[in-house]
PDB file of C-alpha atoms in Angstrom:
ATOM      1  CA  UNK I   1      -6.161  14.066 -11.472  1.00 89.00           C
ATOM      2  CA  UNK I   2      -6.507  12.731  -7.976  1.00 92.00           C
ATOM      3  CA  UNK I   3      -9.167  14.861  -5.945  1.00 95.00           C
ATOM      4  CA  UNK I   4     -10.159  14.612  -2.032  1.00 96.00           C
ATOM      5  CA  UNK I   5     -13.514  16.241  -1.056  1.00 95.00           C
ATOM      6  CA  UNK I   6     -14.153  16.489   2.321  1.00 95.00           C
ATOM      7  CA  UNK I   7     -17.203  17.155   4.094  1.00 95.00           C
ATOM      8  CA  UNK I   8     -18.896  17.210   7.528  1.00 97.00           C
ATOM      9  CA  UNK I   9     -17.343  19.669   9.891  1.00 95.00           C
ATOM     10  CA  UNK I  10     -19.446  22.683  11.935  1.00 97.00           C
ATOM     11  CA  UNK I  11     -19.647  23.928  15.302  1.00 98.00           C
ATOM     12  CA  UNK I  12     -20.204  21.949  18.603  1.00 98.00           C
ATOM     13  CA  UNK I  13     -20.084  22.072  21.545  1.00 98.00           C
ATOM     14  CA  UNK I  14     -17.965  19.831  24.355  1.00 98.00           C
ATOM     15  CA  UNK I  15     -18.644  16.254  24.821  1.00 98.00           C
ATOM     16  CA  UNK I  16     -20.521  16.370  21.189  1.00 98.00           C
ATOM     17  CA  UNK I  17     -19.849  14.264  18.482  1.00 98.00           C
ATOM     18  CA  UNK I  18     -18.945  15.241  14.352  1.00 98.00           C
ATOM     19  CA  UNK I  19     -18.534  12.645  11.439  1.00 98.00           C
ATOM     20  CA  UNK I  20     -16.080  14.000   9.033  1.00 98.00           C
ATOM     21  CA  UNK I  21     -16.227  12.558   5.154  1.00 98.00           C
ATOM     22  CA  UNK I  22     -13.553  12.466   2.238  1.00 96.00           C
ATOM     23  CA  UNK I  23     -13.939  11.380  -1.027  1.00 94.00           C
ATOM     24  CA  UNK I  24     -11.449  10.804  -3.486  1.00 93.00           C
ATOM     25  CA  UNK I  25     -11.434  10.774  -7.087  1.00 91.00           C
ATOM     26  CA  UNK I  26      -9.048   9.769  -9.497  1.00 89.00           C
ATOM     27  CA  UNK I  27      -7.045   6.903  -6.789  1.00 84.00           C
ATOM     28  CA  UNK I  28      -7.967   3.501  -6.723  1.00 78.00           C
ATOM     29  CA  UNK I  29      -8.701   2.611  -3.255  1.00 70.00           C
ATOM     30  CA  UNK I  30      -8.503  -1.333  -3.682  1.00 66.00           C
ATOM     31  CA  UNK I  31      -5.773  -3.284  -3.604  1.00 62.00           C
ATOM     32  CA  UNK I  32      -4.204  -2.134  -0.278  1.00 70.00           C
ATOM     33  CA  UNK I  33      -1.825   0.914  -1.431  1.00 84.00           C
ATOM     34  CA  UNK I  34      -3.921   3.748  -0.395  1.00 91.00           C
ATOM     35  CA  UNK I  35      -2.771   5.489   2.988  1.00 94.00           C
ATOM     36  CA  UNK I  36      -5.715   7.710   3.779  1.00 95.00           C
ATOM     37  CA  UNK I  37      -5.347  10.051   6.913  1.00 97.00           C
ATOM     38  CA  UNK I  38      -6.568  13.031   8.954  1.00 98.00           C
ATOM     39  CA  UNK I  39      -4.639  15.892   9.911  1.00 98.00           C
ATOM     40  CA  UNK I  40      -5.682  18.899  11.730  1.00 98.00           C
ATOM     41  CA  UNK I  41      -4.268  22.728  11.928  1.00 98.00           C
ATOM     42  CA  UNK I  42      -4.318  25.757  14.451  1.00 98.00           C
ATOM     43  CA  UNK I  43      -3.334  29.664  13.428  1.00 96.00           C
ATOM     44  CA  UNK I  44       0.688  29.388  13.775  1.00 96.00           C
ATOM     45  CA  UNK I  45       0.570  25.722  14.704  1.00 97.00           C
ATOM     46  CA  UNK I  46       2.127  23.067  11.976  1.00 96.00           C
ATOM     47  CA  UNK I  47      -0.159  20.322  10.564  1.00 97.00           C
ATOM     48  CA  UNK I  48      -0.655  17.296  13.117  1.00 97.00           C
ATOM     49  CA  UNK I  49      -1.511  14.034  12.306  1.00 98.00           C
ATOM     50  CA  UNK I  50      -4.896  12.683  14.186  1.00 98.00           C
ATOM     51  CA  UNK I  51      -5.522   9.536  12.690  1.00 98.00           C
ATOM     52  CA  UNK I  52      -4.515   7.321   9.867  1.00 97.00           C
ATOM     53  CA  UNK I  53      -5.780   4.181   7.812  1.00 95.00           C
ATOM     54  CA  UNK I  54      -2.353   2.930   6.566  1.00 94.00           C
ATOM     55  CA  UNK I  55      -3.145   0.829   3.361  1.00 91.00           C
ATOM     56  CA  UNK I  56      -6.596   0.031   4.587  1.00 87.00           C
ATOM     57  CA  UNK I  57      -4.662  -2.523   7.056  1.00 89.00           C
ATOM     58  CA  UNK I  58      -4.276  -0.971  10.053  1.00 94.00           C
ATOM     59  CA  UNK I  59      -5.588   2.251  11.996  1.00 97.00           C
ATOM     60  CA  UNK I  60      -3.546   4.159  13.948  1.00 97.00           C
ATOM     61  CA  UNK I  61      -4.023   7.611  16.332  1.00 98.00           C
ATOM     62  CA  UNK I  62      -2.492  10.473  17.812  1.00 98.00           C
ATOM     63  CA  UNK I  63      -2.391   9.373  21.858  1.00 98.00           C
ATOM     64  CA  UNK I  64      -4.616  12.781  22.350  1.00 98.00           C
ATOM     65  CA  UNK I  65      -7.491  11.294  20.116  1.00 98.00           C
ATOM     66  CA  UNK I  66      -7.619   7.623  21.422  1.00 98.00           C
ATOM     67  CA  UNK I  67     -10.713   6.285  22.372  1.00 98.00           C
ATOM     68  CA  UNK I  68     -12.679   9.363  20.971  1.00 98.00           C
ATOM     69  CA  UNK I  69     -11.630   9.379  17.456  1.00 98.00           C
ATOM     70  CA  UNK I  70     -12.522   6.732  14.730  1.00 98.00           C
ATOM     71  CA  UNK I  71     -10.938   6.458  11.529  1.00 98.00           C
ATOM     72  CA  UNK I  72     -12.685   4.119   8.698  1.00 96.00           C
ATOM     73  CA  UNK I  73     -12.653   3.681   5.348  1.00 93.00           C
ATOM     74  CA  UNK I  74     -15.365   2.455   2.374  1.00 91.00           C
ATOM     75  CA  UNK I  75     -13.617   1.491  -0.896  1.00 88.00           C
ATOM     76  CA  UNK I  76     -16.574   0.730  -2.544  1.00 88.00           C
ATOM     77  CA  UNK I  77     -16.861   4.657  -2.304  1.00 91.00           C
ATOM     78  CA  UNK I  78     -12.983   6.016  -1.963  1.00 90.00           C
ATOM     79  CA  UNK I  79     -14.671   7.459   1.383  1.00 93.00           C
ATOM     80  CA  UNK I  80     -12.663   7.732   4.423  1.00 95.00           C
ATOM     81  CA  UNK I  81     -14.514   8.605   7.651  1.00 97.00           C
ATOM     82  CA  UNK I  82     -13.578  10.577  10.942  1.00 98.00           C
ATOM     83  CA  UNK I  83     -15.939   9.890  13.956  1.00 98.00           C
ATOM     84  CA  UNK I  84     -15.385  12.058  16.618  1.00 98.00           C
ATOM     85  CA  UNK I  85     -16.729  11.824  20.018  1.00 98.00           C
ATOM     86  CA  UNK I  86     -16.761  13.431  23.474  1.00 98.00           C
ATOM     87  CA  UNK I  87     -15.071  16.097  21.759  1.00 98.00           C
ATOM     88  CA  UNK I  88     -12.956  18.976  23.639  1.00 98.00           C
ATOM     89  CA  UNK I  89     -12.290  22.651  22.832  1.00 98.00           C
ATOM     90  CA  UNK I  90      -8.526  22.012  21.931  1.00 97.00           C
ATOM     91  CA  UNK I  91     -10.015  19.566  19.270  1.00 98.00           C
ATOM     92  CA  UNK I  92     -10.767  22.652  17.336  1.00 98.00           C
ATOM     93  CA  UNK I  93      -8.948  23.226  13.987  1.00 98.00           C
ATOM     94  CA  UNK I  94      -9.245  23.048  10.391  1.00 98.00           C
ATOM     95  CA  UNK I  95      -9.290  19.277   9.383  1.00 98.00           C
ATOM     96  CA  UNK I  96      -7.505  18.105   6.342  1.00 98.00           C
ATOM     97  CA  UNK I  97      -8.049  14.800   4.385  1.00 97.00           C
ATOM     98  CA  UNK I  98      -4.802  13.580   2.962  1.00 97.00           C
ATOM     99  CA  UNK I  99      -3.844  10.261   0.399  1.00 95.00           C
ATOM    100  CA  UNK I 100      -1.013   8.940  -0.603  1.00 93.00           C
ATOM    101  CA  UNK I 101      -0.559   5.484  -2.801  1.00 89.00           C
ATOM    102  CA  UNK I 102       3.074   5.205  -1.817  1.00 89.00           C
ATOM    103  CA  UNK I 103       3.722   5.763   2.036  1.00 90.00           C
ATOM    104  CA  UNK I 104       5.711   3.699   4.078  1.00 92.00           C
ATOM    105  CA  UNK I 105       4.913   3.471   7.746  1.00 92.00           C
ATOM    106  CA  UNK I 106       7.601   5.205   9.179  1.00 93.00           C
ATOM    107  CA  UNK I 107       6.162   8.577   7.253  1.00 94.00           C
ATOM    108  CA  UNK I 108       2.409   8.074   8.101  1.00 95.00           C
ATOM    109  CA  UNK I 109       2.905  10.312  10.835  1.00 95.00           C
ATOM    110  CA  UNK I 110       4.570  12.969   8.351  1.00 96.00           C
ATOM    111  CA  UNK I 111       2.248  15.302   6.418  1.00 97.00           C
ATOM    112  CA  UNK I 112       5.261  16.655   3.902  1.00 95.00           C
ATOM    113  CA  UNK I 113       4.908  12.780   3.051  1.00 95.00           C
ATOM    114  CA  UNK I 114       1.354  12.791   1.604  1.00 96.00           C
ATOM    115  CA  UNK I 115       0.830  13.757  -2.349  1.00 94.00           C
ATOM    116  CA  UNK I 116      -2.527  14.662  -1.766  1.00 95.00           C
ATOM    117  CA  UNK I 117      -4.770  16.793   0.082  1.00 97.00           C
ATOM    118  CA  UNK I 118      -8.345  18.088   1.014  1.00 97.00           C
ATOM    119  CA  UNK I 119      -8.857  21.937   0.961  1.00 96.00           C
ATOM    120  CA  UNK I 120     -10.162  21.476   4.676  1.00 97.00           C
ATOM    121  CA  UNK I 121     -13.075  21.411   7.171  1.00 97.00           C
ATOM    122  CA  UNK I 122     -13.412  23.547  10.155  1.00 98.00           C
ATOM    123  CA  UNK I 123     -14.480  22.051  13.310  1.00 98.00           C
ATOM    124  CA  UNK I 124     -14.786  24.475  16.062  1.00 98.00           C
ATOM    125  CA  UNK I 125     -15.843  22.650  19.888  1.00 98.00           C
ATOM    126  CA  UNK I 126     -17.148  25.415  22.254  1.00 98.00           C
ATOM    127  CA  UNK I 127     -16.987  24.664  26.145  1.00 94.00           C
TER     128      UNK I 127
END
């Protein structure tokens, strides 16, 4: 049973900086098939993708993150990490951790795509 356990989110304010944490259990995060990612939600919004670490190749972003956001990965520990800086107040929503062993690039950006999920941080940036 594949779990994600995520960790690290809280109250800030503008121009601060949050380190979000996942940790999966039950995938095996060597080999190059996991696709671990960060989405984030707003009351009546759909699920948007932030960031991405697409088979522990590649990174990729949402253009409104660039340059702030950092997405990185330790398989020793199934850990994914999200550091954020110089946040803003529209950065604040509920953050999701999300896995999937199977992805193809062209859904990365997809969360319907993703077989597994965190239960969610909240990160709230006041201005």
């Amino acid at each position: 049973q594949v779990q994600l356990a995520e960790s690290g989110g809280g109250l800030v304010q503008a121009g601060d900086s949050l380190r979000l944490s996942c940790t999966a259990s039950g995938l095996t995060f060597s080999g190059g098939s996991v696709t671990m990612a960060w989405f984030r939600q707003t009351p009546g919004k759909e699920r948007e993708f932030v960031a991405a670490s697409f088979r522990g190749v590649r990174t990729y972003y949402t253009d409104s993150v660039k340059g702030r956001f950092t997405i990185s990965r330790d398989n020793a520990k199934s850990t994914v990490y999200l550091q954020m800086d110089s946040l803003k107040p529209e950065d604040t929503a509920v953050y999701f951790c999300a896995a999937d062993n199977r992805l193809i690039l062209s859904s990365m950006r997809t969360p319907q795509q993703y077989d597994y999920w965190g239960q969610g941080t909240q990160v709230t940036v006041s201005s």
